[in-house]
PDB file of C-alpha atoms in Angstrom:
ATOM      1  CA  MET A  16      70.064  72.334 113.780  1.00 71.00           C
ATOM      2  CA  ALA A  17      67.929  75.201 115.054  1.00 91.00           C
ATOM      3  CA  LEU A  18      69.311  77.843 117.390  1.00 96.00           C
ATOM      4  CA  ASP A  19      68.640  77.115 121.072  1.00 96.00           C
ATOM      5  CA  PHE A  20      66.961  80.183 122.571  1.00 96.00           C
ATOM      6  CA  GLU A  21      65.653  78.266 125.589  1.00 94.00           C
ATOM      7  CA  LYS A  22      68.827  78.046 127.706  1.00 93.00           C
ATOM      8  CA  MET A  23      68.673  81.767 128.492  1.00 94.00           C
ATOM      9  CA  GLY A  24      64.929  82.202 128.590  1.00 94.00           C
ATOM     10  CA  GLY A  25      64.436  83.143 124.948  1.00 96.00           C
ATOM     11  CA  LEU A  26      67.743  84.932 124.324  1.00 97.00           C
ATOM     12  CA  ILE A  27      71.133  84.031 122.901  1.00 97.00           C
ATOM     13  CA  PRO A  28      74.365  86.046 123.184  1.00 98.00           C
ATOM     14  CA  ALA A  29      75.735  87.526 119.972  1.00 98.00           C
ATOM     15  CA  ILE A  30      79.455  88.297 119.859  1.00 98.00           C
ATOM     16  CA  ILE A  31      80.130  91.096 117.378  1.00 98.00           C
ATOM     17  CA  GLN A  32      83.516  90.974 115.630  1.00 98.00           C
ATOM     18  CA  ASP A  33      84.991  93.368 113.071  1.00 96.00           C
ATOM     19  CA  ALA A  34      85.336  91.353 109.861  1.00 94.00           C
ATOM     20  CA  GLY A  35      88.516  93.205 108.942  1.00 90.00           C
ATOM     21  CA  THR A  36      90.484  93.775 112.120  1.00 92.00           C
ATOM     22  CA  LYS A  37      89.129  90.640 113.862  1.00 91.00           C
ATOM     23  CA  ASN A  38      88.681  92.669 117.063  1.00 94.00           C
ATOM     24  CA  VAL A  39      85.670  91.929 119.260  1.00 97.00           C
ATOM     25  CA  LEU A  40      83.484  95.030 119.221  1.00 98.00           C
ATOM     26  CA  MET A  41      80.684  94.261 121.653  1.00 98.00           C
ATOM     27  CA  LEU A  42      78.341  91.642 123.062  1.00 98.00           C
ATOM     28  CA  GLY A  43      74.578  91.821 122.720  1.00 97.00           C
ATOM     29  CA  PHE A  44      71.564  89.540 122.977  1.00 98.00           C
ATOM     30  CA  MET A  45      69.025  88.390 120.408  1.00 98.00           C
ATOM     31  CA  ASN A  46      65.642  86.790 120.590  1.00 97.00           C
ATOM     32  CA  PRO A  47      64.235  84.986 117.527  1.00 97.00           C
ATOM     33  CA  GLU A  48      62.686  88.200 116.162  1.00 98.00           C
ATOM     34  CA  ALA A  49      65.957  90.129 116.464  1.00 98.00           C
ATOM     35  CA  TYR A  50      67.798  87.301 114.744  1.00 98.00           C
ATOM     36  CA  GLU A  51      65.317  87.191 111.874  1.00 98.00           C
ATOM     37  CA  LYS A  52      65.439  90.961 111.428  1.00 98.00           C
ATOM     38  CA  THR A  53      69.245  90.810 111.354  1.00 98.00           C
ATOM     39  CA  LEU A  54      69.092  88.194 108.601  1.00 98.00           C
ATOM     40  CA  GLU A  55      66.532  90.236 106.669  1.00 98.00           C
ATOM     41  CA  THR A  56      68.150  93.681 106.877  1.00 98.00           C
ATOM     42  CA  LYS A  57      71.833  92.636 107.063  1.00 98.00           C
ATOM     43  CA  LYS A  58      72.171  95.107 109.950  1.00 98.00           C
ATOM     44  CA  VAL A  59      72.643  93.785 113.473  1.00 98.00           C
ATOM     45  CA  THR A  60      69.485  94.012 115.571  1.00 98.00           C
ATOM     46  CA  PHE A  61      69.453  93.116 119.262  1.00 98.00           C
ATOM     47  CA  PHE A  62      66.808  92.608 121.908  1.00 98.00           C
ATOM     48  CA  SER A  63      67.201  95.241 124.614  1.00 96.00           C
ATOM     49  CA  ARG A  64      66.859  93.643 128.037  1.00 94.00           C
ATOM     50  CA  THR A  65      66.317  97.033 129.686  1.00 93.00           C
ATOM     51  CA  LYS A  66      63.785  98.458 127.210  1.00 93.00           C
ATOM     52  CA  GLN A  67      62.270  95.073 126.404  1.00 96.00           C
ATOM     53  CA  ARG A  68      62.162  95.735 122.669  1.00 97.00           C
ATOM     54  CA  LEU A  69      64.115  95.211 119.471  1.00 98.00           C
ATOM     55  CA  TRP A  70      66.758  97.781 118.627  1.00 96.00           C
ATOM     56  CA  THR A  71      68.900  97.983 115.543  1.00 97.00           C
ATOM     57  CA  LYS A  72      72.415  99.139 116.405  1.00 96.00           C
ATOM     58  CA  GLY A  73      72.796 102.557 114.835  1.00 95.00           C
ATOM     59  CA  GLU A  74      69.085 103.328 114.476  1.00 94.00           C
ATOM     60  CA  THR A  75      69.592 106.709 116.158  1.00 92.00           C
ATOM     61  CA  SER A  76      73.334 107.354 115.658  1.00 93.00           C
ATOM     62  CA  GLY A  77      73.723 105.960 112.156  1.00 95.00           C
ATOM     63  CA  ASN A  78      76.575 103.753 113.409  1.00 96.00           C
ATOM     64  CA  TYR A  79      75.207 100.546 111.936  1.00 97.00           C
ATOM     65  CA  LEU A  80      76.813  97.119 112.124  1.00 98.00           C
ATOM     66  CA  ASN A  81      76.628  95.770 108.577  1.00 98.00           C
ATOM     67  CA  VAL A  82      76.617  91.981 108.604  1.00 98.00           C
ATOM     68  CA  VAL A  83      79.325  90.086 106.740  1.00 97.00           C
ATOM     69  CA  SER A  84      78.705  86.606 108.156  1.00 98.00           C
ATOM     70  CA  ILE A  85      76.906  84.818 110.988  1.00 98.00           C
ATOM     71  CA  ASP A  86      78.191  81.626 112.595  1.00 98.00           C
ATOM     72  CA  GLU A  87      76.770  79.449 115.369  1.00 97.00           C
ATOM     73  CA  ASP A  88      78.853  77.816 118.065  1.00 97.00           C
ATOM     74  CA  CYS A  89      78.944  74.047 118.579  1.00 96.00           C
ATOM     75  CA  ASP A  90      76.034  74.107 121.044  1.00 96.00           C
ATOM     76  CA  HIS A  91      73.874  76.324 118.794  1.00 96.00           C
ATOM     77  CA  ASP A  92      73.308  78.772 121.637  1.00 96.00           C
ATOM     78  CA  THR A  93      75.779  81.554 120.794  1.00 98.00           C
ATOM     79  CA  LEU A  94      76.365  83.575 117.635  1.00 98.00           C
ATOM     80  CA  LEU A  95      79.553  85.053 116.206  1.00 98.00           C
ATOM     81  CA  ILE A  96      78.596  87.878 113.871  1.00 98.00           C
ATOM     82  CA  LYS A  97      81.302  89.442 111.718  1.00 98.00           C
ATOM     83  CA  VAL A  98      80.495  92.966 110.635  1.00 98.00           C
ATOM     84  CA  ASN A  99      81.713  96.077 108.912  1.00 96.00           C
ATOM     85  CA  PRO A 100      81.005  98.793 111.503  1.00 97.00           C
ATOM     86  CA  VAL A 101      79.983 102.305 110.532  1.00 96.00           C
ATOM     87  CA  GLY A 102      81.596 104.661 113.046  1.00 94.00           C
ATOM     88  CA  PRO A 103      82.243 103.963 116.743  1.00 95.00           C
ATOM     89  CA  VAL A 104      80.415 101.023 118.265  1.00 96.00           C
ATOM     90  CA  CYS A 105      80.133 101.909 121.958  1.00 94.00           C
ATOM     91  CA  HIS A 106      77.541 104.410 123.205  1.00 90.00           C
ATOM     92  CA  THR A 107      80.416 106.205 124.940  1.00 92.00           C
ATOM     93  CA  GLY A 108      81.886 107.061 121.552  1.00 92.00           C
ATOM     94  CA  THR A 109      84.758 104.570 121.619  1.00 95.00           C
ATOM     95  CA  ALA A 110      85.482 102.198 118.740  1.00 95.00           C
ATOM     96  CA  THR A 111      84.587  99.134 120.822  1.00 96.00           C
ATOM     97  CA  CYS A 112      82.875  98.413 124.114  1.00 96.00           C
ATOM     98  CA  PHE A 113      86.207  97.152 125.462  1.00 95.00           C
ATOM     99  CA  ASN A 114      88.205 100.373 124.954  1.00 90.00           C
ATOM    100  CA  ASP A 115      90.224  99.017 122.019  1.00 88.00           C
ATOM    101  CA  ASP A 116      90.994 101.382 119.165  1.00 89.00           C
ATOM    102  CA  ASN A 117      90.007  98.743 116.570  1.00 91.00           C
ATOM    103  CA  SER A 118      92.740  99.783 114.171  1.00 88.00           C
ATOM    104  CA  TYR A 119      94.282  97.440 111.659  1.00 88.00           C
ATOM    105  CA  GLY A 120      97.489  95.735 112.687  1.00 87.00           C
ATOM    106  CA  ILE A 121      99.152  92.715 111.156  1.00 90.00           C
ATOM    107  CA  GLN A 122      95.644  91.473 110.256  1.00 88.00           C
ATOM    108  CA  PHE A 123      95.611  93.901 107.342  1.00 93.00           C
ATOM    109  CA  LEU A 124      97.874  91.515 105.454  1.00 95.00           C
ATOM    110  CA  SER A 125      95.077  88.946 105.391  1.00 93.00           C
ATOM    111  CA  PHE A 126      92.658  91.630 104.215  1.00 91.00           C
ATOM    112  CA  LEU A 127      95.107  92.635 101.483  1.00 96.00           C
ATOM    113  CA  GLN A 128      95.540  88.995 100.489  1.00 97.00           C
ATOM    114  CA  ASP A 129      91.760  88.642 100.142  1.00 96.00           C
ATOM    115  CA  PHE A 130      91.650  91.821  98.056  1.00 97.00           C
ATOM    116  CA  ILE A 131      94.434  90.636  95.741  1.00 98.00           C
ATOM    117  CA  ASP A 132      92.887  87.169  95.434  1.00 98.00           C
ATOM    118  CA  LYS A 133      89.632  88.829  94.354  1.00 97.00           C
ATOM    119  CA  ARG A 134      91.525  90.878  91.786  1.00 98.00           C
ATOM    120  CA  HIS A 135      93.032  87.605  90.541  1.00 98.00           C
ATOM    121  CA  LYS A 136      89.576  86.101  90.186  1.00 98.00           C
ATOM    122  CA  ASP A 137      87.732  89.098  88.688  1.00 98.00           C
ATOM    123  CA  MET A 138      90.598  90.688  86.718  1.00 98.00           C
ATOM    124  CA  PRO A 139      88.965  94.152  86.507  1.00 98.00           C
ATOM    125  CA  GLU A 140      90.203  96.392  83.722  1.00 97.00           C
ATOM    126  CA  GLY A 141      92.408  99.335  84.665  1.00 97.00           C
ATOM    127  CA  SER A 142      93.755  97.674  87.823  1.00 98.00           C
ATOM    128  CA  TYR A 143      97.517  97.597  88.356  1.00 98.00           C
ATOM    129  CA  THR A 144      97.124  94.264  90.124  1.00 98.00           C
ATOM    130  CA  THR A 145      95.274  92.891  87.100  1.00 98.00           C
ATOM    131  CA  SER A 146      98.109  94.047  84.834  1.00 98.00           C
ATOM    132  CA  LEU A 147     100.583  92.163  87.012  1.00 98.00           C
ATOM    133  CA  PHE A 148      98.593  88.945  86.764  1.00 98.00           C
ATOM    134  CA  GLU A 149      98.291  89.420  83.010  1.00 98.00           C
ATOM    135  CA  SER A 150     102.067  89.843  82.711  1.00 98.00           C
ATOM    136  CA  GLY A 151     102.671  86.311  84.019  1.00 98.00           C
ATOM    137  CA  ILE A 152     104.671  84.648  86.762  1.00 98.00           C
ATOM    138  CA  ASN A 153     108.102  85.618  85.443  1.00 98.00           C
ATOM    139  CA  ARG A 154     107.326  89.340  85.442  1.00 98.00           C
ATOM    140  CA  ILE A 155     105.672  89.139  88.863  1.00 98.00           C
ATOM    141  CA  ALA A 156     108.727  87.371  90.303  1.00 98.00           C
ATOM    142  CA  GLN A 157     110.971  89.969  88.656  1.00 98.00           C
ATOM    143  CA  LYS A 158     108.978  92.766  90.324  1.00 98.00           C
ATOM    144  CA  VAL A 159     109.473  91.118  93.719  1.00 98.00           C
ATOM    145  CA  GLY A 160     113.221  91.059  93.049  1.00 98.00           C
ATOM    146  CA  GLU A 161     113.253  94.701  91.945  1.00 98.00           C
ATOM    147  CA  GLU A 162     111.345  95.832  95.024  1.00 98.00           C
ATOM    148  CA  ALA A 163     113.605  93.722  97.270  1.00 98.00           C
ATOM    149  CA  LEU A 164     116.664  95.439  95.795  1.00 98.00           C
ATOM    150  CA  GLU A 165     115.134  98.874  96.365  1.00 98.00           C
ATOM    151  CA  THR A 166     114.371  97.851  99.940  1.00 98.00           C
ATOM    152  CA  VAL A 167     117.999  96.863 100.504  1.00 98.00           C
ATOM    153  CA  ILE A 168     119.205 100.168  99.046  1.00 98.00           C
ATOM    154  CA  GLU A 169     116.952 102.163 101.386  1.00 98.00           C
ATOM    155  CA  ALA A 170     118.026 100.020 104.357  1.00 98.00           C
ATOM    156  CA  THR A 171     121.695 100.744 103.753  1.00 97.00           C
ATOM    157  CA  ASN A 172     121.652 104.268 102.335  1.00 96.00           C
ATOM    158  CA  GLY A 173     118.196 105.730 102.822  1.00 96.00           C
ATOM    159  CA  THR A 174     115.788 106.898 105.481  1.00 97.00           C
ATOM    160  CA  ASN A 175     113.478 104.828 107.658  1.00 98.00           C
ATOM    161  CA  GLY A 176     110.492 106.375 105.920  1.00 98.00           C
ATOM    162  CA  ARG A 177     111.731 105.306 102.487  1.00 97.00           C
ATOM    163  CA  LEU A 178     112.638 101.873 103.858  1.00 98.00           C
ATOM    164  CA  VAL A 179     109.072 101.345 105.043  1.00 98.00           C
ATOM    165  CA  TYR A 180     107.731 102.576 101.687  1.00 98.00           C
ATOM    166  CA  GLU A 181     109.889 100.231  99.628  1.00 98.00           C
ATOM    167  CA  ALA A 182     109.412  97.286 101.984  1.00 98.00           C
ATOM    168  CA  ALA A 183     105.643  97.758 101.688  1.00 98.00           C
ATOM    169  CA  ASP A 184     105.975  97.684  97.884  1.00 98.00           C
ATOM    170  CA  MET A 185     108.015  94.484  98.143  1.00 98.00           C
ATOM    171  CA  LEU A 186     105.442  92.870 100.412  1.00 98.00           C
ATOM    172  CA  TYR A 187     102.571  93.828  98.112  1.00 98.00           C
ATOM    173  CA  HIS A 188     104.281  92.288  95.093  1.00 98.00           C
ATOM    174  CA  LEU A 189     105.168  89.205  97.143  1.00 98.00           C
ATOM    175  CA  ILE A 190     101.482  88.715  97.991  1.00 98.00           C
ATOM    176  CA  VAL A 191     100.644  89.041  94.289  1.00 98.00           C
ATOM    177  CA  LEU A 192     103.232  86.339  93.592  1.00 98.00           C
ATOM    178  CA  LEU A 193     101.750  84.095  96.283  1.00 98.00           C
ATOM    179  CA  SER A 194      98.267  84.580  94.840  1.00 98.00           C
ATOM    180  CA  GLU A 195      99.500  83.683  91.356  1.00 98.00           C
ATOM    181  CA  LYS A 196     100.935  80.443  92.809  1.00 98.00           C
ATOM    182  CA  GLY A 197      97.740  79.612  94.723  1.00 98.00           C
ATOM    183  CA  LEU A 198      99.315  80.443  98.083  1.00 98.00           C
ATOM    184  CA  ARG A 199      98.585  83.009 100.792  1.00 98.00           C
ATOM    185  CA  ILE A 200     100.544  85.156 103.213  1.00 97.00           C
ATOM    186  CA  GLU A 201      99.220  82.910 105.988  1.00 97.00           C
ATOM    187  CA  ASP A 202     101.226  80.050 104.485  1.00 97.00           C
ATOM    188  CA  LEU A 203     104.385  82.040 105.223  1.00 97.00           C
ATOM    189  CA  ALA A 204     103.158  82.799 108.737  1.00 95.00           C
ATOM    190  CA  GLN A 205     102.521  79.093 109.316  1.00 96.00           C
ATOM    191  CA  ALA A 206     106.000  78.186 108.071  1.00 95.00           C
ATOM    192  CA  LEU A 207     107.571  80.731 110.415  1.00 95.00           C
ATOM    193  CA  TYR A 208     105.406  79.490 113.292  1.00 94.00           C
ATOM    194  CA  ASN A 209     106.493  75.906 112.629  1.00 94.00           C
ATOM    195  CA  ARG A 210     110.161  76.934 112.576  1.00 93.00           C
ATOM    196  CA  HIS A 211     109.756  78.918 115.780  1.00 91.00           C
ATOM    197  CA  ASN A 212     108.149  75.992 117.587  1.00 90.00           C
ATOM    198  CA  LYS A 213     110.766  73.560 116.260  1.00 85.00           C
ATOM    199  CA  LYS A 214     113.572  75.769 117.555  1.00 72.00           C
ATOM    200  CA  LYS A 215     111.831  76.055 120.910  1.00 71.00           C
ATOM    201  CA  GLU A 216     111.397  72.283 121.086  1.00 75.00           C
ATOM    202  CA  ASP A 217     115.076  71.772 120.213  1.00 74.00           C
ATOM    203  CA  TYR A 218     116.118  74.319 122.847  1.00 59.00           C
ATOM    204  CA  ASP A 219     113.955  72.681 125.522  1.00 69.00           C
ATOM    205  CA  LYS A 220     115.305  69.246 124.592  1.00 68.00           C
ATOM    206  CA  ASN A 221     118.948  70.388 124.678  1.00 69.00           C
ATOM    207  CA  CYS A 222     118.371  72.066 128.049  1.00 67.00           C
ATOM    208  CA  GLY A 223     116.823  68.926 129.453  1.00 58.00           C
ATOM    209  CA  LEU A 224     113.430  70.558 129.974  1.00 57.00           C
TER     210      LEU A 224
END
């Protein structure tokens, strides 16, 4: 179904989201020409309502919004555009137009999972991750156990800095293991979410809520 530009007099809102951090960066508007230019150049182009012309974000600053994907909403009158931003997005110099710092948080685990899954698919030579996949499931599982032991040692006899370092190693190798088994880190998050909700439901039930 074609995009509906008529509801807003020839324009549709375009929500710009960082493809990595998932943070909303800004909101702009597109007319059909801006939309087509965005598709053609893979750089987000808006229609400026004040200047009444097309403008490609970053055309003067170099802070382009490189398109990763474009999705329509259910009414075909709004776009969600996921991008890889180059530099700050807001004209004030901030990372987003909503004063967020746009840094990676827990979302980086999904990014890392995607990266490791791609390594699993492409198996590039010279990659440590490739060598793990080539070593087989038993060796990968063994590495998770080794890193878990090192994490425990740092937790009981080491520093916080070393604990974080070893725990990060353990988590990386765990994600490799999940990828080898056709699973993802989000599967663990879902399991924890389900347990959390079940405990909450049991608590509410026992308290007569």
